[in-house]
Tab-separated table of C-alpha atoms and ligand atoms in Angstrom:
chain	number	residue	atom	x	y	z
A	1	MET	CA	-54.631	18.706	-71.472
A	2	GLY	CA	-52.688	21.778	-72.616
A	3	ILE	CA	-48.942	21.920	-72.199
A	4	GLU	CA	-49.236	24.609	-69.509
A	5	THR	CA	-51.445	22.392	-67.343
A	6	GLU	CA	-49.100	19.477	-67.938
A	7	ALA	CA	-46.196	21.659	-66.895
A	8	ARG	CA	-47.948	22.778	-63.703
A	9	ASN	CA	-48.793	19.164	-62.835
A	10	PHE	CA	-45.250	18.166	-63.582
A	11	ILE	CA	-43.839	20.867	-61.283
A	12	SER	CA	-46.089	19.835	-58.413
A	13	GLU	CA	-45.133	16.173	-59.009
A	14	ILE	CA	-41.416	17.040	-59.013
A	15	GLU	CA	-41.748	18.637	-55.600
A	16	LYS	CA	-42.885	15.330	-54.176
A	17	LEU	CA	-39.789	13.401	-55.324
A	18	HIS	CA	-37.131	12.629	-52.738
A	19	THR	CA	-34.346	10.901	-54.636
A	20	ILE	CA	-32.090	12.110	-57.426
A	21	GLN	CA	-32.913	8.987	-59.480
A	22	ASP	CA	-36.669	9.701	-59.340
A	23	ILE	CA	-36.023	13.288	-60.396
A	24	ASP	CA	-33.884	12.098	-63.322
A	25	VAL	CA	-36.623	9.723	-64.483
A	26	ALA	CA	-39.231	12.489	-64.317
A	27	LYS	CA	-36.911	14.931	-66.049
A	28	SER	CA	-36.404	12.655	-69.045
A	29	LYS	CA	-40.156	12.102	-69.219
A	30	PHE	CA	-40.618	15.816	-69.793
A	31	LEU	CA	-37.372	17.070	-71.297
A	32	GLY	CA	-35.850	13.850	-72.737
A	33	LYS	CA	-35.603	12.973	-76.446
A	34	SER	CA	-39.196	11.795	-76.644
A	35	GLY	CA	-40.314	13.858	-73.638
A	36	ILE	CA	-43.569	15.795	-73.497
A	37	LEU	CA	-42.003	19.217	-73.979
A	38	THR	CA	-39.627	17.967	-76.677
A	39	GLN	CA	-42.673	16.763	-78.610
A	40	GLU	CA	-44.190	20.271	-78.313
A	41	PHE	CA	-40.993	21.842	-79.679
A	42	LYS	CA	-41.241	19.528	-82.681
A	43	LYS	CA	-44.630	21.066	-83.496
A	44	LEU	CA	-42.983	24.460	-84.084
A	45	SER	CA	-41.820	23.588	-87.575
A	46	ALA	CA	-45.415	23.215	-88.760
A	47	LEU	CA	-46.405	26.722	-87.626
A	48	ASN	CA	-46.196	30.022	-89.460
A	49	SER	CA	-43.593	32.485	-88.298
A	50	GLU	CA	-45.868	34.554	-86.041
A	51	GLU	CA	-47.263	31.509	-84.296
A	52	LYS	CA	-43.715	30.137	-84.105
A	53	ILE	CA	-42.591	33.227	-82.162
A	54	SER	CA	-45.410	33.221	-79.627
A	55	PHE	CA	-45.548	29.414	-79.216
A	56	GLY	CA	-41.763	29.233	-79.116
A	57	LYS	CA	-41.670	31.893	-76.379
A	58	LYS	CA	-44.286	29.984	-74.400
A	59	LEU	CA	-42.412	26.702	-74.705
A	60	ASN	CA	-39.118	28.286	-73.694
A	61	SER	CA	-40.697	29.891	-70.669
A	62	ILE	CA	-42.202	26.498	-69.662
A	63	LYS	CA	-38.835	24.875	-70.212
A	64	ASN	CA	-37.169	27.457	-67.949
A	65	GLN	CA	-39.778	26.965	-65.221
A	66	ILE	CA	-39.399	23.204	-65.406
A	67	GLU	CA	-35.616	23.375	-65.308
A	68	GLU	CA	-35.763	25.717	-62.359
A	69	ALA	CA	-38.166	23.394	-60.542
A	70	ILE	CA	-35.883	20.432	-61.231
A	71	ASN	CA	-32.757	22.282	-60.061
A	72	ASN	CA	-34.481	23.444	-56.882
A	73	GLN	CA	-35.677	19.935	-56.139
A	74	VAL	CA	-32.182	18.479	-56.770
A	75	LYS	CA	-30.726	21.019	-54.331
A	76	PHE	CA	-33.400	20.206	-51.792
A	77	VAL	CA	-32.856	16.432	-52.060
A	78	LYS	CA	-29.061	16.806	-51.796
A	79	LYS	CA	-29.405	18.868	-48.653
A	80	LEU	CA	-31.794	16.279	-47.251
A	81	GLU	CA	-29.279	13.510	-47.960
A	82	LEU	CA	-26.453	15.468	-46.347
A	83	ASP	CA	-28.563	16.157	-43.251
A	84	GLU	CA	-29.351	12.463	-42.970
A	85	LYS	CA	-25.673	11.533	-43.326
A	86	LEU	CA	-24.601	14.024	-40.675
A	87	GLN	CA	-27.317	12.785	-38.393
A	88	ALA	CA	-26.125	9.182	-38.842
A	89	GLU	CA	-22.507	10.138	-38.147
A	90	ASN	CA	-23.364	12.193	-35.159
A	91	VAL	CA	-21.289	11.128	-32.140
A	92	ASP	CA	-23.374	10.709	-29.082
A	93	ILE	CA	-21.061	11.983	-26.367
A	94	THR	CA	-23.460	10.760	-23.713
A	95	LEU	CA	-22.872	7.087	-24.658
A	96	PRO	CA	-20.854	5.070	-22.090
A	97	VAL	CA	-17.134	4.805	-22.990
A	98	ASN	CA	-15.491	1.566	-24.105
A	99	ASN	CA	-13.604	0.639	-20.945
A	100	GLU	CA	-11.398	-1.998	-22.528
A	101	PHE	CA	-8.040	-0.374	-21.818
A	102	GLY	CA	-4.666	-1.735	-22.849
A	103	SER	CA	-2.707	-3.752	-20.339
A	104	LEU	CA	0.894	-4.643	-19.690
A	105	HIS	CA	2.441	-7.460	-21.673
A	106	ILE	CA	3.165	-10.389	-19.394
A	107	LEU	CA	6.949	-9.842	-19.692
A	108	SER	CA	6.622	-6.116	-18.949
A	109	TYR	CA	4.406	-6.950	-16.025
A	110	GLU	CA	6.949	-9.388	-14.549
A	111	ILE	CA	9.816	-6.946	-15.183
A	112	LYS	CA	7.926	-4.218	-13.370
A	113	ARG	CA	7.052	-6.505	-10.488
A	114	ILE	CA	10.688	-7.551	-9.957
A	115	LYS	CA	12.012	-4.018	-10.310
A	116	ASP	CA	9.454	-2.629	-7.840
A	117	GLU	CA	10.297	-5.326	-5.299
A	118	TYR	CA	14.047	-4.862	-5.524
A	119	LYS	CA	13.778	-1.095	-5.493
A	120	ALA	CA	11.734	-1.344	-2.309
A	121	ASN	CA	14.516	-3.521	-0.858
A	122	GLY	CA	17.186	-0.891	-1.447
A	123	PHE	CA	18.639	-2.193	-4.729
A	124	LEU	CA	19.519	0.212	-7.508
A	125	ILE	CA	17.594	-0.581	-10.683
A	126	LEU	CA	20.013	0.086	-13.528
A	127	ASP	CA	19.985	-0.046	-17.302
A	128	GLY	CA	22.792	-0.239	-19.794
A	129	PRO	CA	22.987	0.256	-23.543
A	130	GLU	CA	21.956	-2.624	-25.799
A	131	VAL	CA	24.611	-1.587	-28.320
A	132	GLU	CA	27.777	-2.278	-26.337
A	133	THR	CA	31.513	-2.398	-26.853
A	134	GLU	CA	33.659	-5.498	-26.617
A	135	PHE	CA	35.211	-3.980	-23.520
A	136	PHE	CA	32.017	-4.013	-21.444
A	137	ASN	CA	30.530	-7.170	-22.942
A	138	PHE	CA	33.717	-9.276	-22.875
A	139	ASP	CA	37.104	-7.754	-21.837
A	140	ALA	CA	36.112	-6.280	-18.499
A	141	LEU	CA	34.194	-9.459	-17.707
A	142	ASN	CA	37.447	-11.403	-17.983
A	143	ILE	CA	36.278	-13.157	-21.139
A	144	PRO	CA	39.461	-13.915	-23.095
A	145	LYS	CA	39.950	-12.889	-26.705
A	146	TYR	CA	39.855	-16.534	-27.869
A	147	HIS	CA	36.551	-17.307	-26.089
A	148	PRO	CA	34.106	-18.959	-28.543
A	149	ALA	CA	31.251	-16.675	-27.455
A	150	ARG	CA	33.053	-13.777	-29.118
A	151	GLN	CA	32.768	-15.388	-32.500
A	152	SER	CA	30.315	-13.853	-34.861
A	153	GLN	CA	28.127	-16.957	-35.004
A	154	ASP	CA	27.064	-16.126	-31.419
A	155	THR	CA	27.474	-12.369	-31.312
A	156	PHE	CA	25.926	-9.754	-33.567
A	157	TYR	CA	28.676	-7.282	-34.375
A	158	ILE	CA	27.711	-3.869	-35.717
A	159	GLU	CA	28.983	-3.465	-39.255
A	160	GLY	CA	31.267	-0.523	-39.796
A	161	PHE	CA	31.842	0.037	-36.058
A	162	PRO	CA	34.833	-1.934	-34.790
A	163	GLU	CA	34.489	-3.692	-31.432
A	164	THR	CA	30.824	-2.749	-31.268
A	165	LEU	CA	28.082	-5.334	-30.795
A	166	LEU	CA	24.593	-6.048	-29.527
A	167	ARG	CA	25.179	-7.097	-25.940
A	168	THR	CA	25.000	-10.856	-25.471
A	169	GLN	CA	24.378	-10.604	-21.716
A	170	THR	CA	23.310	-8.070	-19.110
A	171	SER	CA	26.514	-8.772	-17.159
A	172	CYS	CA	28.031	-5.716	-18.856
A	173	VAL	CA	25.786	-3.550	-16.675
A	174	GLN	CA	27.791	-4.861	-13.667
A	175	ILE	CA	30.890	-3.199	-15.101
A	176	ARG	CA	29.212	0.106	-15.916
A	177	ALA	CA	27.590	0.158	-12.474
A	178	MET	CA	30.813	-0.491	-10.537
A	179	GLN	CA	32.760	2.015	-12.636
A	180	GLU	CA	30.157	4.721	-12.114
A	181	LYS	CA	28.958	4.090	-8.575
A	182	GLY	CA	31.864	2.325	-6.884
A	183	LEU	CA	31.350	0.039	-3.853
A	184	PRO	CA	29.271	-0.912	-1.908
A	185	LEU	CA	26.597	-1.594	-4.486
A	186	ARG	CA	23.442	-3.637	-4.779
A	187	MET	CA	21.805	-3.601	-8.160
A	188	ILE	CA	19.349	-5.338	-10.433
A	189	SER	CA	19.293	-4.835	-14.178
A	190	ILE	CA	16.691	-6.325	-16.487
A	191	GLY	CA	16.976	-5.866	-20.201
A	192	LYS	CA	17.254	-7.211	-23.703
A	193	THR	CA	20.173	-9.326	-24.881
A	194	TYR	CA	20.967	-10.633	-28.356
A	195	ARG	CA	22.511	-13.819	-29.690
A	196	ASN	CA	22.753	-15.269	-33.137
A	197	ASP	CA	20.280	-18.071	-32.388
A	198	GLN	CA	17.678	-19.507	-34.734
A	199	LEU	CA	14.145	-18.651	-33.607
A	200	ASP	CA	12.302	-21.757	-32.397
A	201	SER	CA	10.042	-22.695	-29.512
A	202	THR	CA	12.796	-22.282	-26.899
A	203	HIS	CA	15.301	-19.913	-28.526
A	204	SER	CA	15.060	-16.355	-29.692
A	205	PRO	CA	17.799	-14.065	-31.064
A	206	MET	CA	16.510	-11.468	-28.596
A	207	PHE	CA	15.619	-12.342	-25.028
A	208	HIS	CA	15.709	-10.697	-21.613
A	209	GLN	CA	18.037	-11.314	-18.715
A	210	ILE	CA	17.773	-10.449	-15.050
A	211	GLU	CA	21.177	-9.514	-13.675
A	212	GLY	CA	21.889	-9.146	-9.979
A	213	LEU	CA	25.054	-7.816	-8.348
A	214	VAL	CA	25.921	-7.298	-4.690
A	215	VAL	CA	29.459	-6.053	-3.968
A	216	ASP	CA	31.170	-4.537	-0.941
A	217	TYR	CA	34.545	-3.982	0.707
A	218	ASN	CA	33.183	-6.054	3.591
A	219	PRO	CA	33.107	-9.815	3.263
A	220	ILE	CA	30.263	-11.334	1.271
A	221	ASN	CA	30.185	-15.104	0.932
A	222	ILE	CA	28.539	-17.848	-1.040
A	223	GLY	CA	25.900	-18.241	1.695
A	224	ASN	CA	24.767	-14.681	0.951
A	225	LEU	CA	24.517	-15.604	-2.727
A	226	LYS	CA	22.440	-18.648	-1.890
A	227	ASP	CA	20.112	-16.545	0.227
A	228	ALA	CA	19.737	-13.930	-2.522
A	229	LEU	CA	18.952	-16.595	-5.108
A	230	ASN	CA	16.466	-18.225	-2.800
A	231	ARG	CA	14.673	-14.908	-2.382
A	232	ILE	CA	14.524	-14.039	-6.067
A	233	VAL	CA	13.231	-17.480	-7.034
A	234	ALA	CA	10.558	-17.305	-4.324
A	235	PHE	CA	9.598	-13.821	-5.489
A	236	VAL	CA	9.465	-14.600	-9.207
A	237	PHE	CA	7.400	-17.762	-8.702
A	238	GLU	CA	5.338	-16.166	-5.913
A	239	VAL	CA	6.015	-18.933	-3.415
A	240	ASP	CA	7.269	-18.937	0.150
A	241	SER	CA	11.083	-18.974	0.322
A	242	ASP	CA	10.804	-22.003	2.622
A	243	SER	CA	9.584	-24.057	-0.318
A	244	VAL	CA	12.627	-23.232	-2.467
A	245	LEU	CA	15.431	-25.793	-2.670
A	246	LEU	CA	18.383	-24.833	-4.857
A	247	ARG	CA	21.135	-26.958	-6.333
A	248	PHE	CA	24.483	-25.553	-7.431
A	249	ARG	CA	26.490	-27.225	-10.166
A	250	PRO	CA	30.074	-26.024	-10.725
A	251	SER	CA	30.366	-24.155	-14.008
A	252	PHE	CA	32.745	-21.797	-15.729
A	253	PHE	CA	31.883	-18.158	-16.160
A	254	PRO	CA	35.114	-16.177	-16.604
A	255	PHE	CA	33.752	-13.297	-14.488
A	256	THR	CA	33.091	-15.505	-11.454
A	257	GLU	CA	35.236	-17.625	-9.181
A	258	PRO	CA	33.743	-19.994	-8.279
A	259	GLY	CA	31.021	-20.031	-10.903
A	260	MET	CA	27.948	-22.218	-10.919
A	261	GLU	CA	24.717	-23.127	-12.628
A	262	VAL	CA	21.700	-22.840	-10.389
A	263	ASP	CA	18.817	-25.311	-10.457
A	264	CYS	CA	15.608	-25.260	-8.465
A	265	CYS	CA	13.650	-28.280	-7.240
A	266	TYR	CA	10.083	-28.644	-8.512
A	267	SER	CA	7.371	-31.123	-9.367
A	268	LYS	CA	4.760	-31.095	-12.093
A	269	GLU	CA	1.129	-31.152	-11.111
A	270	ASN	CA	-1.609	-31.196	-13.753
A	271	GLY	CA	0.844	-29.852	-16.268
A	272	ASN	CA	1.793	-26.906	-14.036
A	273	ILE	CA	5.087	-26.596	-12.248
A	274	LYS	CA	5.070	-26.432	-8.472
A	275	ILE	CA	8.195	-25.158	-6.750
A	276	ASN	CA	8.773	-27.339	-3.674
A	277	LYS	CA	11.551	-29.062	-1.791
A	278	ASN	CA	10.197	-32.561	-2.340
A	279	GLY	CA	9.906	-32.358	-6.101
A	280	ASN	CA	11.503	-34.880	-8.412
A	281	LYS	CA	12.704	-32.474	-11.105
A	282	TRP	CA	15.297	-29.724	-11.381
A	283	LEU	CA	14.722	-26.535	-13.237
A	284	GLU	CA	17.761	-24.737	-14.702
A	285	LEU	CA	17.592	-21.082	-13.723
A	286	GLY	CA	20.866	-19.629	-14.999
A	287	GLY	CA	24.368	-18.745	-13.876
A	288	ALA	CA	25.784	-17.263	-10.704
A	289	GLY	CA	29.011	-16.957	-8.792
A	290	MET	CA	31.379	-14.886	-6.706
A	291	VAL	CA	32.754	-11.877	-8.591
A	292	HIS	CA	36.202	-12.608	-10.040
A	293	PRO	CA	39.048	-10.340	-8.802
A	294	ASN	CA	39.895	-9.478	-12.419
A	295	VAL	CA	36.438	-7.948	-12.802
A	296	PHE	CA	37.016	-5.669	-9.808
A	297	LYS	CA	40.371	-4.752	-11.317
A	298	ALA	CA	38.797	-3.909	-14.702
A	299	CYS	CA	36.366	-1.604	-12.901
A	300	GLY	CA	39.229	0.217	-11.199
A	301	ILE	CA	38.356	-1.065	-7.739
A	302	ASP	CA	41.382	-1.162	-5.452
A	303	GLY	CA	41.802	-3.281	-2.367
A	304	GLU	CA	39.906	-6.285	-1.094
A	305	ALA	CA	36.432	-6.418	-2.536
A	306	TYR	CA	33.809	-9.104	-2.286
A	307	GLY	CA	30.560	-9.871	-3.998
A	308	PHE	CA	28.317	-12.134	-5.944
A	309	ALA	CA	26.373	-11.918	-9.187
A	310	PHE	CA	23.751	-13.878	-11.005
A	311	GLY	CA	22.099	-13.824	-14.410
A	312	PHE	CA	18.871	-15.580	-15.397
A	313	GLY	CA	16.914	-15.669	-18.625
A	314	LEU	CA	13.582	-13.963	-17.966
A	315	GLU	CA	11.496	-15.595	-20.721
A	316	ARG	CA	12.422	-19.058	-19.458
A	317	LEU	CA	11.237	-18.248	-15.942
A	318	VAL	CA	8.005	-16.641	-17.107
A	319	MET	CA	7.318	-19.574	-19.458
A	320	LEU	CA	7.710	-22.030	-16.597
A	321	LYS	CA	5.675	-19.913	-14.220
A	322	TYR	CA	2.661	-19.599	-16.520
A	323	GLY	CA	2.999	-22.866	-18.442
A	324	ILE	CA	3.786	-21.102	-21.749
A	325	ASN	CA	5.502	-23.610	-24.017
A	326	ASP	CA	6.607	-21.474	-26.951
A	327	ILE	CA	8.901	-18.450	-26.515
A	328	ARG	CA	7.502	-16.987	-29.762
A	329	SER	CA	4.161	-16.387	-28.030
A	330	PHE	CA	5.779	-13.424	-26.234
A	331	TYR	CA	6.613	-11.627	-29.455
A	332	ASP	CA	3.727	-12.643	-31.734
A	333	THR	CA	0.793	-10.301	-31.776
A	334	ASP	CA	-1.803	-13.001	-31.218
A	335	MET	CA	-4.486	-11.120	-29.306
A	336	ARG	CA	-5.881	-14.317	-27.783
A	337	ILE	CA	-2.569	-15.047	-26.072
A	338	LEU	CA	-1.860	-11.434	-25.164
A	339	LYS	CA	-5.323	-11.011	-23.662
A	340	HIS	CA	-5.183	-14.320	-21.842
A	341	TYR	CA	-1.946	-13.498	-20.042
A	342	SER	CA	-2.761	-9.860	-19.514
A	343	SER	CA	-5.893	-10.878	-17.634
A	344	ILE	CA	-3.709	-12.892	-15.263
A	345	SER	CA	-1.316	-10.018	-14.814
A	346	ASN	CA	-3.961	-7.402	-14.161
A	347	ASN	CA	-5.975	-9.251	-11.587
B	1	DAH	N1	25.931	-13.709	-18.249
B	1	DAH	C1	25.789	-15.162	-18.115
B	1	DAH	C2	25.126	-15.703	-19.381
B	1	DAH	O1	24.570	-14.938	-20.123
B	1	DAH	C3	24.956	-15.524	-16.913
B	1	DAH	C4	25.669	-15.213	-15.631
B	1	DAH	C5	26.482	-16.150	-15.059
B	1	DAH	C6	25.554	-13.972	-15.039
B	1	DAH	C7	27.145	-15.910	-13.859
B	1	DAH	C8	26.212	-13.698	-13.869
B	1	DAH	C9	27.019	-14.675	-13.285
B	1	DAH	O2	26.119	-12.514	-13.254
B	1	DAH	O3	27.652	-14.412	-12.133
B	1	DAH	O4	25.177	-16.866	-19.613
């Protein structure tokens, strides 16, 4: 077979190849070191000069045709590959959407639920800064300078800013609220608080508190406090207020007089807590009391004023409510836990 016929066959073969590798293999078969055309070029040296010119011309023209055929085929295959890739990446906008939306974290969900309820009942829902001054976090709350809670092992002070700290309690919002709004006032504040505690299953250096304050120039008594506590416990645990039995233990909070710790009666059934009056256990909720006159004074409130306040740790309540036994579960990003509790909250 003459070289021209071989070249024609080769060109028609090349046009059938659909991968770059196949083209490369074919190319070296024809143009490679021991390729068909290379062998033909080697014959040139044995020819006389006239034959060399005409045969050389012929070979060069074949070489050009072959190279052109190869280049065209490479271009064609590359375009084919690109088309295939685009086709594969094509987004089908008619496909149904993934309807797995995000959901509220269980703490956010409970915070929202409490805020919505108290807003609907005429309470102001207030926030305060998490970076506070000693005045709002301690002084105005009648907490003396020598009080151990002020020490830096409990309180995170902000370096370089004197008398500035991460608030250790939401009670400071009471002060800001009374200073700004005056009396009468009914408010709820829920927010983050910080204490220099080691992180373990029941402690966290950051946790949330629910603060309540009801103050007026008209008399408010401890019975009103008891009623308010009864209602919030019933609401948080989603039980009837008739099944709530509270116990008050005298305690010292400098911003209350009298001050008390509040416990709630419950029993344990199948590992879950059940709030009821006939239970055999007491659950510690937090602190409460009647607002101390010095607190009114620090807020610039003149004359006879009355009121009560309470402050509970939110994580503790939510842990008891849902049977969560490790506070760290709230802040870890374990999707199994987050999804499990979000499905409860979104039903
Ligand atoms: N702030 C207190 C704490 O963090 C809890 C507390 C006690 C809040 C009595 C109050 C209160 O409003 O009246 O331990």
